[in-house]
Amino acid sequence: GQIWESYQELFQLFGTKQAIPAHPEQVYALLVGINDYPMSLPSLRAPENDTLQFKAYLDRQPLPAETEILSGAVTKENVIETLTKIVEKAAAGDAVIFYFAGLGQKEQGPRLNDTIPAILTFDQQRIPIDEIVYLLCQDKDKALQPIIILDMGVNAGISEENRAARLIPKGIDAVGAARDWSNYQFGDQIQSMEAWGAFMQEASFVLMVGCDYDHESGLEDEQGSFFTRNLIEVLSRSRHFLPYPVLQERLTEVLSHQVPQTPDIRVEGPSHSMSSPNFLGQPSIDFQPMYGRVEWNRRLQRWTIDMGSRFGLHKQQVVHLCSADYKGNALARIGFVYDDYSTLAFGDQLPNRSESY
C-alpha cells in the first residue's frame, strides 16, 4: 500500500531544525465533532459526545486549557477560520491541539499514485492532513507545540462480526479527486513539492491517528468512538503525562482486546524514533504504572480492581497497592479476569475493607 505509507515516507524524508519546547504554559484546543452528514453520506453517533469527553479530560489537567468546540453542520471554512484564530492567539511555545472526530476520506495527493488522509466536513469538503500541519506550523517564530488527533477512518471496511455488533466505520471508500496545487491552503506561499519539503524541514508536530489507514477503519459503537474513549482512559489511568512511545504501546494493547484498530502515534520533526516530550510536554516520573481502583466488592465478597482483559490483565500478574497519596506497599495477585474487572488474591496481610486503593 502506497496510501498511508507514501504519506508517512514523505514525512520521514524531511527532518527538522527546531526542537519542541519542553514545557508549554498554556493549551489551546479546537475540538471538532460531526455526527450527521448530508443524506449522501453515512451518519455517526459518537463524535459530538467525543468532543465533550475530550474537553472534560483537558479541563482536569494542571495546564490551563482554552477550548473551542465545533459540532453539527461544521464547514471547512468554519474549521480553517477558527483554527487560524487560535494559532494567532497562542503565544510562543504554547500547545495547540486540533482534534477531529467524524468521517474521513482519502484524497489523491499531488504526487502520482499517492493518496492523503483527509477529514470530511459537513459541506462535503476535505481538509487533508498536510493543510492542518501547515495551519499549525506556518508561524515558525512561535515554535508552537501542535498535537493533531484524528479519530476517523478513510474507508467503510468492516467485518460481518463487527457489523452484527452494531459497530460503525468512520470513513467512506471513494477517493477524492486530486486538486490543483493552488487550491491547497498553502498554495499561495508554497508552490511546489520542493518548497513543501523545505517547509516540512522546519515543522514540528505530534500526529495521533486512530487506526492503520491502509488496512483498517476507525470504529464506534453506541457508547462512543473506540480510539477517543480508550485514549482518554489510558491517559487518565496513567496519572502522569506519558512519553509518546509508552502511550502508543498502551493504547495499542488496550484496543487489541476490543476492535481491529491499531493507533499510530508519532512525533514528526525532532526525532523519527518517537523519543519526545511527554504528552503536553509536562515533566513526568520515569516509572509509568497503570492505575486502577481497588476495593472490596460486597456482592462478590472479593477484592477487585477495575481493570480486566481489555487492559491486557491476566491471571497471576502482581498488583501493587497504595493509598490515594501513593503510600503503602501491599501486593496481590490477579485471580479471575473479566472484561472490565479482575479479582485479587492476597497473602496473610489483608487490606482494610473500608478503604479504597
Short mmCIF file of C-alpha atoms in Angstrom, two decimals, residues 27-32 46-61 65 67-69 96-101 147-151 208 227-233 235-236 247 279-280:
data_model
loop_
_atom_site.label_atom_id
_atom_site.label_comp_id
_atom_site.label_asym_id
_atom_site.label_seq_id
_atom_site.Cartn_x
_atom_site.Cartn_y
_atom_site.Cartn_z
CA VAL A 27 -3.05 24.76 25.98
CA TYR A 28 -5.35 25.88 23.19
CA ALA A 29 -7.63 23.27 21.66
CA LEU A 30 -10.07 23.12 18.76
CA LEU A 31 -12.29 20.06 19.05
CA VAL A 32 -14.44 19.21 16.02
CA ALA A 46 -20.35 9.35 18.75
CA PRO A 47 -18.24 12.31 17.51
CA GLU A 48 -20.10 15.19 19.14
CA ASN A 49 -20.06 13.44 22.52
CA ASP A 50 -16.41 12.52 21.94
CA THR A 51 -15.52 16.22 21.81
CA LEU A 52 -17.28 16.80 25.14
CA GLN A 53 -15.44 13.88 26.73
CA PHE A 54 -12.09 15.12 25.45
CA LYS A 55 -12.81 18.65 26.70
CA ALA A 56 -13.66 17.22 30.13
CA TYR A 57 -10.29 15.42 30.13
CA LEU A 58 -8.41 18.63 29.22
CA ASP A 59 -10.29 20.54 31.94
CA ARG A 60 -8.97 18.08 34.54
CA GLN A 61 -5.33 18.67 33.64
CA ALA A 65 -6.77 24.85 28.56
CA THR A 67 -11.03 25.03 24.33
CA GLU A 68 -13.38 25.70 21.44
CA ILE A 69 -15.83 23.09 20.16
CA VAL A 96 -2.22 23.76 20.30
CA ILE A 97 -4.44 20.70 19.91
CA PHE A 98 -6.54 20.03 16.84
CA TYR A 99 -8.93 17.15 17.48
CA PHE A 100 -11.36 15.77 14.90
CA ALA A 101 -13.98 13.05 15.25
CA ILE A 147 -0.87 17.98 18.54
CA ILE A 148 -3.13 16.63 15.79
CA ILE A 149 -5.58 13.93 16.95
CA LEU A 150 -7.76 12.29 14.31
CA ASP A 151 -10.48 9.80 15.27
CA MET A 208 -2.12 10.76 16.66
CA PHE A 227 -10.00 5.44 19.90
CA THR A 228 -11.10 8.53 21.81
CA ARG A 229 -12.66 6.58 24.67
CA ASN A 230 -9.56 4.49 25.24
CA LEU A 231 -7.12 7.34 24.68
CA ILE A 232 -8.78 9.28 27.49
CA GLU A 233 -8.92 6.22 29.73
CA LEU A 235 -4.13 8.87 29.85
CA SER A 236 -6.36 9.17 32.92
CA LEU A 247 1.19 5.91 25.08
CA PHE A 279 2.05 14.23 26.46
CA LEU A 280 1.53 18.02 26.54
#
